[in-house]
C-alpha atoms as a PDB file:
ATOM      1  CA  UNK A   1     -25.207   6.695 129.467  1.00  0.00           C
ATOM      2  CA  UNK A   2     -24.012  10.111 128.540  1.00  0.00           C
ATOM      3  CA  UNK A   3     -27.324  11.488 129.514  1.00  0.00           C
ATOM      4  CA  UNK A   4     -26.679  10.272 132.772  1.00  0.00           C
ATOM      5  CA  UNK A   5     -23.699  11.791 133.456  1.00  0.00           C
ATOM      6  CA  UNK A   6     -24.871  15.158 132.521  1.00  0.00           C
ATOM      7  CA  UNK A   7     -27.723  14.727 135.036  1.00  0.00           C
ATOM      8  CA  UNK A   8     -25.322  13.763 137.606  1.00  0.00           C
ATOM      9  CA  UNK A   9     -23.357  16.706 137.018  1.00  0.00           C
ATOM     10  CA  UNK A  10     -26.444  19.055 136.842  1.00  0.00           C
ATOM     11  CA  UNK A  11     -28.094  18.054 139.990  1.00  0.00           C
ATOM     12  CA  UNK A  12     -24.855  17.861 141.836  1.00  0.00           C
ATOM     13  CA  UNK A  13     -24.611  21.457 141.114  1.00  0.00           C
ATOM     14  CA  UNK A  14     -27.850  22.152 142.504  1.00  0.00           C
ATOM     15  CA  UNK A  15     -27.121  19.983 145.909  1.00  0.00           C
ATOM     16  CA  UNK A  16     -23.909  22.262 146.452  1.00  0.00           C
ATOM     17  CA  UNK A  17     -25.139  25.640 146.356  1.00  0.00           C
ATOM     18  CA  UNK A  18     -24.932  28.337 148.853  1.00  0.00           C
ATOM     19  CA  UNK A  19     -27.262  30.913 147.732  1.00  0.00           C
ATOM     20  CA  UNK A  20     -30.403  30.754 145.574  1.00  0.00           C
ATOM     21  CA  UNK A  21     -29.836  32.680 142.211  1.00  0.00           C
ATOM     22  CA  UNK A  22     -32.184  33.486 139.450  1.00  0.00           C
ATOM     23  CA  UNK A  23     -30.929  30.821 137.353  1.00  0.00           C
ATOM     24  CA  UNK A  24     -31.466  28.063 139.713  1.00  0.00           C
ATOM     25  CA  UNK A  25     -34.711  29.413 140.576  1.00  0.00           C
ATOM     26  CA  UNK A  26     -35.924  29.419 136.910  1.00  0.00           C
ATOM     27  CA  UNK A  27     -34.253  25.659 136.329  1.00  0.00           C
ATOM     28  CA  UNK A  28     -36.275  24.244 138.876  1.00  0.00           C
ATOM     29  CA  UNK A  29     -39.397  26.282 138.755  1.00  0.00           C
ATOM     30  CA  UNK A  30     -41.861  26.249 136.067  1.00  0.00           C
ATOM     31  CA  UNK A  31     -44.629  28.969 137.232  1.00  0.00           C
ATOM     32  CA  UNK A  32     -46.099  30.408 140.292  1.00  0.00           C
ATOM     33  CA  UNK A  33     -50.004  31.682 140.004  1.00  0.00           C
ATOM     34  CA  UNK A  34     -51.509  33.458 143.022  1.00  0.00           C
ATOM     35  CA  UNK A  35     -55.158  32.657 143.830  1.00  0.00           C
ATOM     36  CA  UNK A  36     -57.898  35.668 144.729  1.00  0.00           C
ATOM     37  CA  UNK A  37     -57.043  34.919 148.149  1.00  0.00           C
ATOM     38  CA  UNK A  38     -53.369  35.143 148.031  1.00  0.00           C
ATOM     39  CA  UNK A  39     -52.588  31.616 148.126  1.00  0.00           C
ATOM     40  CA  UNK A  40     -49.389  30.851 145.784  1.00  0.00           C
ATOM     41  CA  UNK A  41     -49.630  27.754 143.456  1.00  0.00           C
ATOM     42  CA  UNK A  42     -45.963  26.197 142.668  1.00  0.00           C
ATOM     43  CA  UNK A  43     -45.561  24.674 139.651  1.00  0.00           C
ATOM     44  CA  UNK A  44     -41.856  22.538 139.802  1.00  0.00           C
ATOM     45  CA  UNK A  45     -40.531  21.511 136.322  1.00  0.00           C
ATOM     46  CA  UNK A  46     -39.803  18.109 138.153  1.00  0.00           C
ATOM     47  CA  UNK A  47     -42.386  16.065 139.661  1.00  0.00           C
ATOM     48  CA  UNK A  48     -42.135  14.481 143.541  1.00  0.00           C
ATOM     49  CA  UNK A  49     -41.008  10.740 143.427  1.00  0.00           C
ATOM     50  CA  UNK A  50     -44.012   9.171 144.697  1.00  0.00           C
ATOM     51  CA  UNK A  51     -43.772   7.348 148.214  1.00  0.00           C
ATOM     52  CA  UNK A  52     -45.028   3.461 148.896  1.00  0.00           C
END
C-alpha cells in the first residue's frame, strides 16, 4: 500500500505542472533515436494502457 501512495504522489506531481523541466522530461522519457530520414523514435519509460 505504501507503494501506492508514493505513486499517487509522483504522478500527481506530474499532472500539476506548468512548465516542462529537464527532470520531468528524463522521468518520463527513456530515449529518443532519429532515423536516416529524420524521423524521431520515442521511447516512454511507461507503456500506453491498452484500449478494448
Amino acid at each position: 500500500m505504501d507503494n501506492i501512495e508514493l505513486l499517487k504522489q509522483e504522478l500527481l506531481q506530474f499532472l500539476n505542472f506548468d512548465e516542462l523541466t529537464p527532470e520531468i522530461l528524463h522521468r518520463l522519457i527513456n530515449r529518443i533515436e532519429v532515423k536516416a530520414d529524420g524521423a524521431p523514435i520515442i521511447h516512454y519509460r511507461f507503456s500506453a494502457p491498452k484500449i478494448k
